[in-house]
Every structure is written in C-alpha cells, then in structure tokens.
Amino acid sequence: MSESTVRIGLVLPDVMGTYGDNGNALILRQRLRMRDIDAEVVHITLNDPVPESLDVYTLGGAEDSAQRLATRHLGKYPGLQNAAARGVPVLAICAAIQVLGHWYETSSGERVDGISLFDVTTSPQEVRSIGEVVTEPTLDGLSGKLTGFENHRGGTTLGPDAHALGKVVSGVGNGVGDGREGVVQGSVIGTYMHGPVLARNPELADYLLEKAIGRALEPLDLPEVTQLRKERLRR
Ligand code: GLN
C-alpha cells in the first residue's frame, strides 16, 4: 500500500464492542498520528457491506445475540475473509474469536456456524471465566507480557492450523484447560483480552500497524504508559 492514509476498519461496532473494545481502532489511529502518519477509522455497520480494501481491521466482543447478527453479516459479505487471505492484519476480541472460528455454541446450547478464518471451535463451559489475565506471548515479534480483562463463558479449542497468542501466566485464557490464550492464524490475531487490549499492550498495537503498513515503525516513547504497565503488572 502507499503511505497515504492508513484505513482502519472498525467492524460492526453497532453489535460488537463490549468493555470499550472499539477503543482498539482509536489506539491504532492515534499511534499512527503520533508518528505523523495519516490514519482514519472506517465504521462498518450492519447497514454496510464489508470492504476488503482496508489496511487493518478490528472486531470487539459481544453478547450471544449480538454475536449472531455479526456472524450472519460477515458470512453474507466476505470482505474480511478476502482481506485476511491477502495477509491484511485483523484483531478479533473475545466473541469475535468465536465468530471467526468454524462454529460456536451459545450458552443455550445452540450451534452457530462461523466464518472459518480460525481453525477453532467454541463451546460453553460450566464456569464463566472472569478476571485479569496475564500471558507470555508465543508470537514471534512480541516480548514482555500481555495483560487484559477476560469475561467469557465460551471455551475455545484450537485446531492444527491455529496457534496460541500466549501462554497463560495467570487467569484462564481460552478456557479449555490447555494453558493457552488467544489465537494466531496467518495475519489474524484473536484474544480474550478486553481492556481495550491495545491500550494495555502497545507493542501488540505496533505489531499490527507494522503488518498494516509493511515496514518497521520507530518506537513511541511514552514513559507514563510504561510506568503504568509496570505498576499494573506488579499488582
Ligand atoms: N458471548 C461470548 C461468551 O460468553 C463472548 C463474550 C464476550 O465477548 N465478552 O463466551
């Protein structure tokens, strides 16, 4: 892509985006603008077909019924699937992992077909996973720890084509007892971490941005953020 304006797709914020997840798109935009790179957020709602021409996409978490509307829309307009097939980065939070999998079962036991961007399936667990989660990333290019807030009943099982985003240090993660958190498959990254996750983990934001613009970015020195992260992790 040319380095004109970087276009960030905020996918279905009208039905997905619990716990401030829509903030992930704003964080991507802000981290580009702070480096003097033009960026804009493109809202893709249930009234819009999903464009495949954007530079990076984010999807937030959702309740079961909203999640189902999103699943139907993404199945009908395969812009996200086409973009991912070209290697465009996508960030999927919580319910969005489930929607991007082969299928998920709702809390009432109904099975819904997903869009199969992830080789995963999700079933409800006895106990809801709620609380802080800390992981050690297993994705090349990320160091340090990832942190976020999880709140999900679904437990996600990874198939052979899907890799974890991290190893759980504390908290639950994907919820099937394998000590793994999140999903990585090609350019698509999923995590159960809300926060929004990119506010709490700026290196993950820059990882996605570097993939979006196809080059390395100079570090952003924000000592207040570094300090805050250290304090939170210590607790
Ligand atoms: N409804 C899904 C679950 O409970 C996702 C919840 C969420 O996105 N916070 O697993």
Short mmCIF file of C-alpha atoms and ligand atoms in Angstrom, two decimals:
data_model
loop_
_atom_site.label_atom_id
_atom_site.label_comp_id
_atom_site.label_asym_id
_atom_site.label_seq_id
_atom_site.Cartn_x
_atom_site.Cartn_y
_atom_site.Cartn_z
CA MET A 1 0.00 0.00 0.00
CA SER A 2 1.03 3.61 -0.43
CA GLU A 3 1.66 5.54 2.71
CA SER A 4 -1.16 7.96 2.20
CA THR A 5 -3.93 7.48 4.71
CA VAL A 6 -3.97 4.23 6.66
CA ARG A 7 -7.55 2.97 6.82
CA ILE A 8 -8.58 1.08 9.95
CA GLY A 9 -11.78 -0.96 9.69
CA LEU A 10 -13.88 -1.00 12.85
CA VAL A 11 -16.09 -3.97 12.11
CA LEU A 12 -19.69 -3.92 13.32
CA PRO A 13 -19.33 -1.56 16.31
CA ASP A 14 -23.15 -1.43 16.39
CA VAL A 15 -23.28 -5.05 17.59
CA MET A 16 -19.75 -5.88 18.80
CA GLY A 17 -17.55 -3.89 21.17
CA THR A 18 -18.09 -4.72 24.84
CA TYR A 19 -15.78 -3.24 27.52
CA GLY A 20 -14.51 -0.48 25.28
CA ASP A 21 -13.11 -2.81 22.60
CA ASN A 22 -13.91 -0.22 19.92
CA GLY A 23 -11.08 1.76 21.52
CA ASN A 24 -8.64 -0.61 19.79
CA ALA A 25 -9.29 1.13 16.47
CA LEU A 26 -8.77 4.56 18.06
CA ILE A 27 -5.48 3.42 19.57
CA LEU A 28 -4.22 2.22 16.18
CA ARG A 29 -5.17 5.58 14.67
CA GLN A 30 -3.56 7.57 17.47
CA ARG A 31 -0.29 5.62 17.38
CA LEU A 32 -0.02 6.35 13.65
CA ARG A 33 -0.88 10.03 14.04
CA MET A 34 1.73 10.41 16.78
CA ARG A 35 4.23 9.30 14.12
CA ASP A 36 2.85 11.78 11.59
CA ILE A 37 1.16 9.10 9.53
CA ASP A 38 -2.38 9.92 8.40
CA ALA A 39 -4.97 7.44 9.59
CA GLU A 40 -8.72 7.16 9.74
CA VAL A 41 -11.24 4.76 11.26
CA VAL A 42 -13.83 3.38 8.85
CA HIS A 43 -17.01 2.26 10.65
CA ILE A 44 -18.56 -0.82 9.06
CA THR A 45 -22.06 -1.35 10.44
CA LEU A 46 -24.84 -3.85 9.78
CA ASN A 47 -26.01 -1.45 7.05
CA ASP A 48 -22.74 -1.72 5.12
CA PRO A 49 -21.14 -4.43 3.03
CA VAL A 50 -17.72 -5.31 4.48
CA PRO A 51 -15.00 -3.69 2.33
CA GLU A 52 -11.89 -5.75 1.60
CA SER A 53 -9.61 -2.83 0.72
CA LEU A 54 -8.75 -1.54 4.21
CA ASP A 55 -5.30 -1.78 5.82
CA VAL A 56 -6.20 -3.34 9.18
CA TYR A 57 -9.42 -4.48 10.87
CA THR A 58 -10.59 -4.74 14.48
CA LEU A 59 -13.61 -6.57 15.92
CA GLY A 60 -14.81 -6.42 19.54
CA GLY A 61 -16.54 -8.77 21.95
CA ALA A 62 -20.31 -9.19 22.18
CA GLU A 63 -23.21 -10.88 23.89
CA ASP A 64 -24.57 -14.07 22.32
CA SER A 65 -27.47 -12.46 20.40
CA ALA A 66 -25.39 -9.58 19.02
CA GLN A 67 -22.67 -12.05 18.11
CA ARG A 68 -25.14 -13.98 15.98
CA LEU A 69 -26.08 -10.85 13.97
CA ALA A 70 -22.41 -10.18 13.33
CA THR A 71 -21.82 -13.77 12.23
CA ARG A 72 -24.61 -13.60 9.69
CA HIS A 73 -23.36 -10.29 8.28
CA LEU A 74 -19.75 -11.44 7.93
CA GLY A 75 -20.95 -14.62 6.22
CA LYS A 76 -23.01 -12.62 3.74
CA TYR A 77 -20.26 -10.06 2.89
CA PRO A 78 -16.87 -11.82 2.80
CA GLY A 79 -14.71 -8.65 2.70
CA LEU A 80 -12.90 -9.59 5.91
CA GLN A 81 -12.16 -13.11 4.64
CA ASN A 82 -10.80 -11.70 1.34
CA ALA A 83 -8.61 -9.16 3.15
CA ALA A 84 -7.24 -11.81 5.52
CA ALA A 85 -6.47 -14.07 2.56
CA ARG A 86 -4.21 -11.24 1.27
CA GLY A 87 -2.40 -11.06 4.61
CA VAL A 88 -4.11 -7.93 5.94
CA PRO A 89 -3.91 -7.85 9.76
CA VAL A 90 -7.10 -8.44 11.75
CA LEU A 91 -7.60 -8.20 15.53
CA ALA A 92 -10.55 -10.16 16.98
CA ILE A 93 -11.58 -9.85 20.63
CA CYS A 94 -13.45 -12.49 22.65
CA ALA A 95 -16.79 -13.16 20.89
CA ALA A 96 -15.06 -12.25 17.63
CA ILE A 97 -12.68 -15.22 18.07
CA GLN A 98 -15.75 -17.41 18.26
CA VAL A 99 -17.39 -15.79 15.20
CA LEU A 100 -14.17 -16.22 13.22
CA GLY A 101 -13.98 -19.93 14.08
CA HIS A 102 -15.71 -22.89 12.41
CA TRP A 103 -18.60 -22.85 14.89
CA TYR A 104 -19.53 -21.81 18.39
CA GLU A 105 -22.21 -22.94 20.80
CA THR A 106 -24.17 -20.28 22.66
CA SER A 107 -24.92 -20.51 26.38
CA SER A 108 -28.29 -22.03 25.49
CA GLY A 109 -26.56 -24.82 23.56
CA GLU A 110 -27.33 -23.66 20.03
CA ARG A 111 -24.57 -24.24 17.47
CA VAL A 112 -23.85 -21.35 15.07
CA ASP A 113 -21.55 -21.68 12.04
CA GLY A 114 -18.73 -19.11 11.98
CA ILE A 115 -16.68 -17.83 9.04
CA SER A 116 -13.73 -20.24 9.48
CA LEU A 117 -10.92 -17.69 9.46
CA PHE A 118 -9.68 -19.51 12.56
CA ASP A 119 -9.30 -23.27 12.88
CA VAL A 120 -11.11 -23.22 16.23
CA THR A 121 -14.42 -24.24 17.78
CA THR A 122 -16.05 -22.88 20.95
CA SER A 123 -18.38 -24.47 23.49
CA PRO A 124 -19.81 -23.03 26.72
CA GLN A 125 -18.01 -24.08 29.92
CA GLU A 126 -19.51 -24.81 33.35
CA VAL A 127 -17.87 -21.79 34.90
CA ARG A 128 -17.62 -18.33 33.33
CA SER A 129 -14.05 -17.03 33.12
CA ILE A 130 -13.89 -13.56 34.62
CA GLY A 131 -10.92 -11.53 35.77
CA GLU A 132 -7.45 -10.35 34.92
CA VAL A 133 -5.36 -12.48 32.61
CA VAL A 134 -1.60 -12.27 32.06
CA THR A 135 0.26 -14.22 29.37
CA GLU A 136 3.69 -14.67 27.89
CA PRO A 137 3.33 -14.14 24.15
CA THR A 138 4.34 -17.01 21.90
CA LEU A 139 4.08 -14.92 18.73
CA ASP A 140 7.43 -14.01 17.15
CA GLY A 141 7.99 -10.27 17.37
CA LEU A 142 6.32 -9.77 20.74
CA SER A 143 8.19 -9.76 24.04
CA GLY A 144 7.28 -8.91 27.63
CA LYS A 145 3.84 -9.85 28.86
CA LEU A 146 0.31 -9.31 27.60
CA THR A 147 -2.43 -8.34 30.04
CA GLY A 148 -6.17 -7.84 29.83
CA PHE A 149 -9.55 -8.47 31.38
CA GLU A 150 -11.48 -11.59 30.38
CA ASN A 151 -15.20 -12.31 30.70
CA HIS A 152 -16.49 -15.24 28.68
CA ARG A 153 -18.34 -18.48 29.08
CA GLY A 154 -17.11 -19.96 25.83
CA GLY A 155 -14.04 -22.20 25.84
CA THR A 156 -12.11 -22.27 22.57
CA THR A 157 -10.28 -25.35 21.26
CA LEU A 158 -7.50 -24.73 18.73
CA GLY A 159 -7.19 -26.98 15.68
CA PRO A 160 -3.83 -27.76 14.00
CA ASP A 161 -3.83 -24.61 11.81
CA ALA A 162 -4.37 -22.25 14.74
CA HIS A 163 -1.64 -21.24 17.19
CA ALA A 164 -1.96 -19.60 20.59
CA LEU A 165 -1.15 -15.93 21.09
CA GLY A 166 0.32 -16.62 24.51
CA LYS A 167 0.91 -18.99 27.43
CA VAL A 168 -1.23 -18.19 30.46
CA VAL A 169 0.71 -16.93 33.48
CA SER A 170 -2.40 -16.08 35.49
CA GLY A 171 -6.11 -16.11 34.68
CA VAL A 172 -7.88 -18.59 32.40
CA GLY A 173 -7.32 -17.77 28.72
CA ASN A 174 -9.04 -19.88 26.07
CA GLY A 175 -10.86 -21.79 28.79
CA VAL A 176 -10.32 -25.42 27.83
CA GLY A 177 -7.58 -26.17 30.34
CA ASP A 178 -4.63 -26.15 27.93
CA GLY A 179 -2.95 -23.06 29.39
CA ARG A 180 -3.20 -21.21 26.11
CA GLU A 181 -4.63 -17.77 25.38
CA GLY A 182 -5.74 -16.31 22.10
CA VAL A 183 -5.36 -17.45 18.51
CA VAL A 184 -2.98 -16.62 15.68
CA GLN A 185 -3.58 -17.86 12.17
CA GLY A 186 -1.84 -16.08 9.31
CA SER A 187 -2.41 -12.35 9.73
CA VAL A 188 -5.42 -12.79 12.01
CA ILE A 189 -4.95 -12.44 15.78
CA GLY A 190 -7.59 -13.21 18.38
CA THR A 191 -7.53 -12.71 22.13
CA TYR A 192 -9.98 -12.94 25.02
CA MET A 193 -8.40 -9.80 26.48
CA HIS A 194 -10.53 -6.70 26.81
CA GLY A 195 -9.03 -3.54 28.18
CA PRO A 196 -9.07 -2.33 25.44
CA VAL A 197 -6.20 -4.71 24.81
CA LEU A 198 -4.21 -2.31 22.61
CA ALA A 199 -4.28 0.40 25.30
CA ARG A 200 -2.82 -2.06 27.77
CA ASN A 201 -0.39 -3.67 25.32
CA PRO A 202 1.04 -1.04 23.00
CA GLU A 203 3.54 -3.49 21.46
CA LEU A 204 0.63 -5.53 20.12
CA ALA A 205 -0.77 -2.34 18.56
CA ASP A 206 2.56 -1.63 16.86
CA TYR A 207 2.84 -5.26 15.74
CA LEU A 208 -0.47 -4.90 13.86
CA LEU A 209 0.48 -1.50 12.48
CA GLU A 210 3.81 -2.71 11.14
CA LYS A 211 1.97 -5.50 9.32
CA ALA A 212 -0.59 -2.97 8.05
CA ILE A 213 1.94 -0.54 6.60
CA GLY A 214 4.57 -3.12 5.68
CA ARG A 215 7.53 -1.54 7.42
CA ALA A 216 9.04 -1.08 10.87
CA LEU A 217 7.83 1.83 12.97
CA GLU A 218 10.08 3.92 15.16
CA PRO A 219 9.30 3.30 18.86
CA LEU A 220 6.97 5.72 20.60
CA ASP A 221 8.45 6.73 23.89
CA LEU A 222 5.58 7.19 26.35
CA PRO A 223 7.16 6.89 29.82
CA GLU A 224 3.81 7.33 31.64
CA VAL A 225 2.39 4.30 29.83
CA THR A 226 5.47 2.18 30.56
CA GLN A 227 5.29 3.15 34.22
CA LEU A 228 1.58 2.39 34.46
CA ARG A 229 2.07 -1.04 32.90
CA LYS A 230 4.85 -1.86 35.37
CA GLU A 231 2.62 -0.92 38.30
CA ARG A 232 -0.34 -2.92 36.97
CA LEU A 233 1.77 -6.00 36.33
CA ARG A 234 3.32 -5.80 39.79
CA ARG A 235 -0.18 -5.89 41.31
N1 GLN B 1 -20.72 -14.50 24.42
C1 GLN B 1 -19.39 -14.95 24.44
C2 GLN B 1 -19.00 -15.80 25.66
O1 GLN B 1 -19.54 -15.64 26.73
C3 GLN B 1 -18.43 -13.79 24.30
C4 GLN B 1 -18.44 -12.84 25.46
C5 GLN B 1 -17.64 -11.56 25.21
O2 GLN B 1 -17.34 -11.22 24.08
N2 GLN B 1 -17.35 -10.83 26.28
O3 GLN B 1 -18.13 -16.64 25.53
#
